[in-house]
């Protein structure tokens, strides 16, 4: 008997928001795509679907009784390296890849506890130590051939700066964009070759059985580990604000991460400014005419190290 797979309306709305009618068409084809892999990989559904901004995740059981998760997503520059990246990590600090089809971006992953993220750990610095311990193991692996390169992304960002400056009316915002671009310009020639997660924040770390916590949903890059700090610096921002000393709290996070990762603090600060640049360029591209306050607060803290 064929099981009817219903695409959550919020996921369709997300795809339409970002890709228009092409996104609607992709979302409409999801049930058939899911049924294809349920059959090809001998899977049966085992719970309600989950989704993020882009992907549909179906809890499934393999033919041998092993629980797993079927992840369906359109192929993009960001996620095309997800399968090869997970394969390179081979379950070390990350979710284990069981099957993949690069042509469609479909992945079969080990089942983790989707309801328990690292955000559930109440102590901010204790959660950060766990996250950084995972990151240390992830960036110990060299990026496989074909992984997107931070060096190329850095050059692309610098090319976009002049137009972004023209779109920002505020003198202060333009100054900060130049500061961040200056840091990237100095570092771009030595952008590194480690396998970066690129999006390792607290909600991308799930509780597991094989290990207490494992990273999910990477957007792999080949680059300098300093470029991977930013998500953890600005996530759980309420915890930062509640200290009453935003700069000090950001630097405590920064110091903890650079110490545990054994990074050069100045280079890590420069690449963190690079992340501020990247996020700011995206905001301008989306029509914003001023820089985000949280991004500026992180920049104001780490520039004291740079």
XYZ file of C-alpha atoms in Angstrom:
306
model
C 0.000 0.000 0.000
C 1.354 3.433 -0.944
C 1.624 5.841 1.969
C 0.549 9.371 1.109
C 3.228 11.909 1.959
C 1.958 15.405 2.693
C 4.349 18.322 2.320
C 4.024 20.769 5.254
C 2.532 24.038 3.922
C 5.232 26.063 5.720
C 7.922 24.271 3.712
C 6.157 25.045 0.438
C 5.814 28.685 1.507
C 9.540 28.805 2.241
C 10.444 27.438 -1.191
C 8.081 29.860 -2.910
C 9.569 32.743 -0.921
C 13.110 31.939 -2.055
C 12.604 30.392 -5.497
C 9.180 31.511 -6.690
C 7.327 29.149 -9.002
C 10.399 26.914 -9.323
C 10.237 26.413 -5.557
C 6.537 25.637 -5.716
C 7.165 23.065 -8.427
C 9.968 21.423 -6.459
C 7.768 21.224 -3.364
C 4.928 19.721 -5.405
C 7.284 16.980 -6.583
C 8.408 16.063 -3.077
C 5.903 13.223 -2.458
C 6.981 11.409 -5.627
C 10.662 11.978 -4.798
C 10.177 10.606 -1.300
C 8.277 7.567 -2.552
C 11.100 6.861 -5.021
C 13.694 6.578 -2.263
C 11.404 4.759 0.130
C 11.232 2.071 -2.533
C 14.834 2.167 -3.802
C 16.391 2.141 -0.335
C 13.786 -0.225 1.160
C 12.520 2.151 3.798
C 9.234 2.476 5.628
C 7.885 5.611 7.239
C 8.145 5.761 11.020
C 6.652 9.054 12.164
C 5.559 12.526 11.185
C 7.615 14.591 8.731
C 9.877 17.374 9.967
C 11.263 20.295 8.028
C 13.533 23.297 8.137
C 13.703 26.220 5.746
C 14.787 24.005 2.836
C 14.638 20.288 3.601
C 11.958 17.724 4.347
C 13.049 15.047 6.813
C 11.109 11.789 7.132
C 11.704 9.385 10.038
C 12.122 5.947 8.462
C 13.196 2.399 9.274
C 15.584 0.436 7.047
C 15.000 -3.130 5.947
C 17.203 -4.425 8.786
C 15.158 -2.527 11.376
C 17.620 0.331 11.845
C 15.956 3.711 12.434
C 17.107 6.425 10.039
C 16.096 9.790 8.600
C 15.439 10.505 4.921
C 16.436 14.077 4.045
C 15.149 15.587 0.805
C 16.340 18.973 -0.445
C 16.965 20.723 -3.751
C 20.605 20.751 -4.813
C 22.288 24.135 -4.299
C 25.809 25.502 -4.009
C 25.435 25.421 -0.229
C 24.363 21.806 0.196
C 25.983 20.081 -2.799
C 28.966 19.203 -0.589
C 26.877 17.928 2.322
C 27.079 14.279 1.330
C 30.839 14.268 0.594
C 31.461 16.232 3.786
C 29.509 13.784 5.929
C 31.284 10.910 4.199
C 34.664 12.464 5.049
C 33.699 12.887 8.704
C 32.388 9.290 8.773
C 30.295 9.942 11.869
C 33.115 11.559 13.856
C 31.320 14.395 15.672
C 28.654 14.444 12.943
C 25.554 12.544 11.957
C 26.429 9.389 10.021
C 25.656 9.240 6.298
C 24.058 5.921 5.323
C 23.087 6.505 1.667
C 23.153 9.422 -0.739
C 22.190 10.430 -4.262
C 24.185 13.510 -5.319
C 21.996 14.030 -8.388
C 18.956 14.933 -6.271
C 20.634 15.918 -2.983
C 18.795 13.123 -1.164
C 20.475 11.752 1.961
C 19.753 8.865 4.297
C 21.107 9.666 7.763
C 21.291 7.963 11.116
C 18.334 8.864 13.329
C 19.089 11.393 16.062
C 16.847 12.955 18.697
C 15.320 15.746 16.657
C 13.536 17.100 19.713
C 16.650 17.732 21.795
C 19.134 20.332 20.572
C 22.145 21.816 22.302
C 19.997 24.890 22.954
C 18.362 22.817 25.706
C 21.561 22.945 27.807
C 20.820 25.869 30.121
C 24.385 26.966 30.838
C 25.576 29.018 27.867
C 29.295 28.369 28.288
C 28.764 24.666 29.032
C 26.822 24.368 25.761
C 29.570 26.277 23.966
C 32.232 23.891 25.284
C 30.271 20.958 23.861
C 29.833 22.686 20.503
C 33.501 23.652 20.327
C 34.568 20.114 21.174
C 32.581 18.900 18.166
C 34.006 21.655 15.988
C 37.558 20.743 16.973
C 37.006 17.213 15.683
C 35.249 18.378 12.529
C 37.963 20.801 11.422
C 40.677 18.218 12.104
C 39.615 16.599 8.807
C 41.005 17.945 5.509
C 38.349 18.969 3.016
C 37.820 16.421 0.230
C 38.507 17.402 -3.359
C 35.680 19.360 -4.934
C 34.527 21.083 -1.739
C 33.650 24.750 -2.130
C 36.637 26.872 -1.158
C 36.610 29.747 1.287
C 39.281 31.381 -0.871
C 36.813 31.662 -3.758
C 33.996 32.857 -1.502
C 36.268 35.503 0.021
C 37.178 36.881 -3.403
C 33.514 36.904 -4.377
C 32.618 38.863 -1.248
C 35.250 41.484 -1.978
C 33.848 41.913 -5.485
C 30.418 42.692 -3.997
C 31.600 45.329 -1.524
C 31.500 48.421 -3.805
C 27.838 47.901 -4.707
C 26.951 47.221 -1.063
C 28.664 50.421 0.033
C 26.536 52.367 -2.447
C 23.392 50.798 -0.943
C 24.207 51.807 2.654
C 23.344 55.428 3.471
C 24.853 55.382 6.979
C 28.465 56.479 7.310
C 29.018 54.145 10.267
C 27.660 51.150 8.391
C 29.892 51.911 5.417
C 32.903 52.218 7.727
C 32.238 48.816 9.286
C 31.773 47.199 5.897
C 35.180 48.561 4.866
C 36.768 47.280 8.098
C 35.394 43.792 7.524
C 36.388 43.832 3.866
C 39.884 44.934 4.863
C 40.237 41.904 7.129
C 39.099 39.541 4.389
C 41.454 41.194 1.923
C 44.420 40.518 4.202
C 43.491 36.885 4.864
C 42.051 35.722 1.536
C 45.421 34.563 0.221
C 45.713 31.989 3.035
C 42.154 30.768 3.418
C 42.946 27.239 4.666
C 42.002 23.690 3.703
C 40.132 22.258 6.699
C 36.636 20.808 6.342
C 34.362 23.467 7.818
C 30.739 22.989 8.889
C 29.888 26.655 8.156
C 26.624 26.629 10.158
C 27.447 25.039 13.515
C 25.056 26.657 15.963
C 23.222 25.170 18.929
C 20.146 24.019 16.994
C 22.379 22.157 14.527
C 23.652 19.896 17.312
C 21.294 17.082 18.306
C 21.288 14.545 21.105
C 22.206 11.024 19.956
C 22.770 7.477 21.188
C 26.112 6.779 19.521
C 27.558 9.912 21.102
C 25.904 12.383 23.480
C 25.761 15.095 20.793
C 26.326 15.161 17.037
C 26.407 17.941 14.436
C 23.861 18.024 11.613
C 23.076 20.064 8.506
C 26.573 21.142 7.413
C 27.247 23.418 4.458
C 30.842 22.230 3.944
C 33.642 24.566 2.975
C 37.380 24.089 2.597
C 38.915 26.811 4.698
C 40.265 28.299 7.915
C 38.551 27.150 11.153
C 38.331 30.787 12.250
C 35.535 31.196 9.693
C 33.427 28.684 11.646
C 33.158 30.602 14.945
C 30.493 33.138 14.062
C 27.293 31.051 14.413
C 28.129 30.234 18.029
C 29.129 33.833 18.782
C 25.783 35.351 17.835
C 23.364 32.507 18.654
C 21.626 32.514 22.057
C 22.052 36.277 21.932
C 19.733 36.792 24.906
C 22.379 35.076 27.042
C 24.914 37.634 25.830
C 22.660 40.617 26.496
C 21.655 39.362 29.940
C 25.263 39.683 31.162
C 25.046 43.470 30.879
C 28.415 43.482 29.095
C 27.881 42.519 25.456
C 31.473 43.052 24.358
C 32.851 41.096 27.295
C 30.402 38.224 26.772
C 31.233 37.968 23.063
C 34.945 37.935 23.844
C 34.462 35.239 26.503
C 32.842 33.061 23.870
C 35.539 33.951 21.347
C 38.360 33.213 23.812
C 36.830 29.882 24.864
C 36.510 28.752 21.260
C 39.938 29.910 20.088
C 41.588 28.351 23.148
C 39.893 24.964 22.732
C 40.531 24.966 18.981
C 44.128 26.166 19.328
C 43.588 29.021 16.866
C 45.585 32.168 16.348
C 43.293 34.770 17.922
C 44.095 37.519 15.449
C 43.423 35.363 12.377
C 40.240 34.023 13.966
C 39.103 37.588 14.652
C 39.787 38.511 11.028
C 37.766 35.602 9.692
C 34.959 36.412 12.124
C 34.887 39.894 10.629
C 34.678 38.038 7.324
C 31.505 36.355 8.516
C 30.098 39.744 9.482
C 30.910 40.861 5.952
C 29.206 37.829 4.441
C 26.063 38.228 6.559
C 25.964 41.958 5.859
C 26.278 41.472 2.108
C 23.385 39.034 2.206
C 21.297 41.555 4.149
C 22.017 44.301 1.620
C 21.161 41.904 -1.196
C 17.798 41.322 0.523
C 17.106 45.042 0.498
C 18.323 46.137 3.942
C 19.817 49.632 4.103
C 21.540 49.327 7.475
C 23.673 46.651 9.119
C 22.269 44.316 11.747
C 22.850 45.400 15.353
C 23.934 41.929 16.505
C 26.433 41.585 13.657
C 27.844 45.018 14.514
C 28.113 44.093 18.184
C 30.158 41.007 17.334
C 32.359 43.062 15.005
C 32.911 45.727 17.669
C 34.056 43.026 20.108
C 36.398 40.992 17.884
C 37.938 44.001 16.125
C 39.751 44.688 19.407
C 41.633 41.433 18.772
C 42.158 42.005 15.050
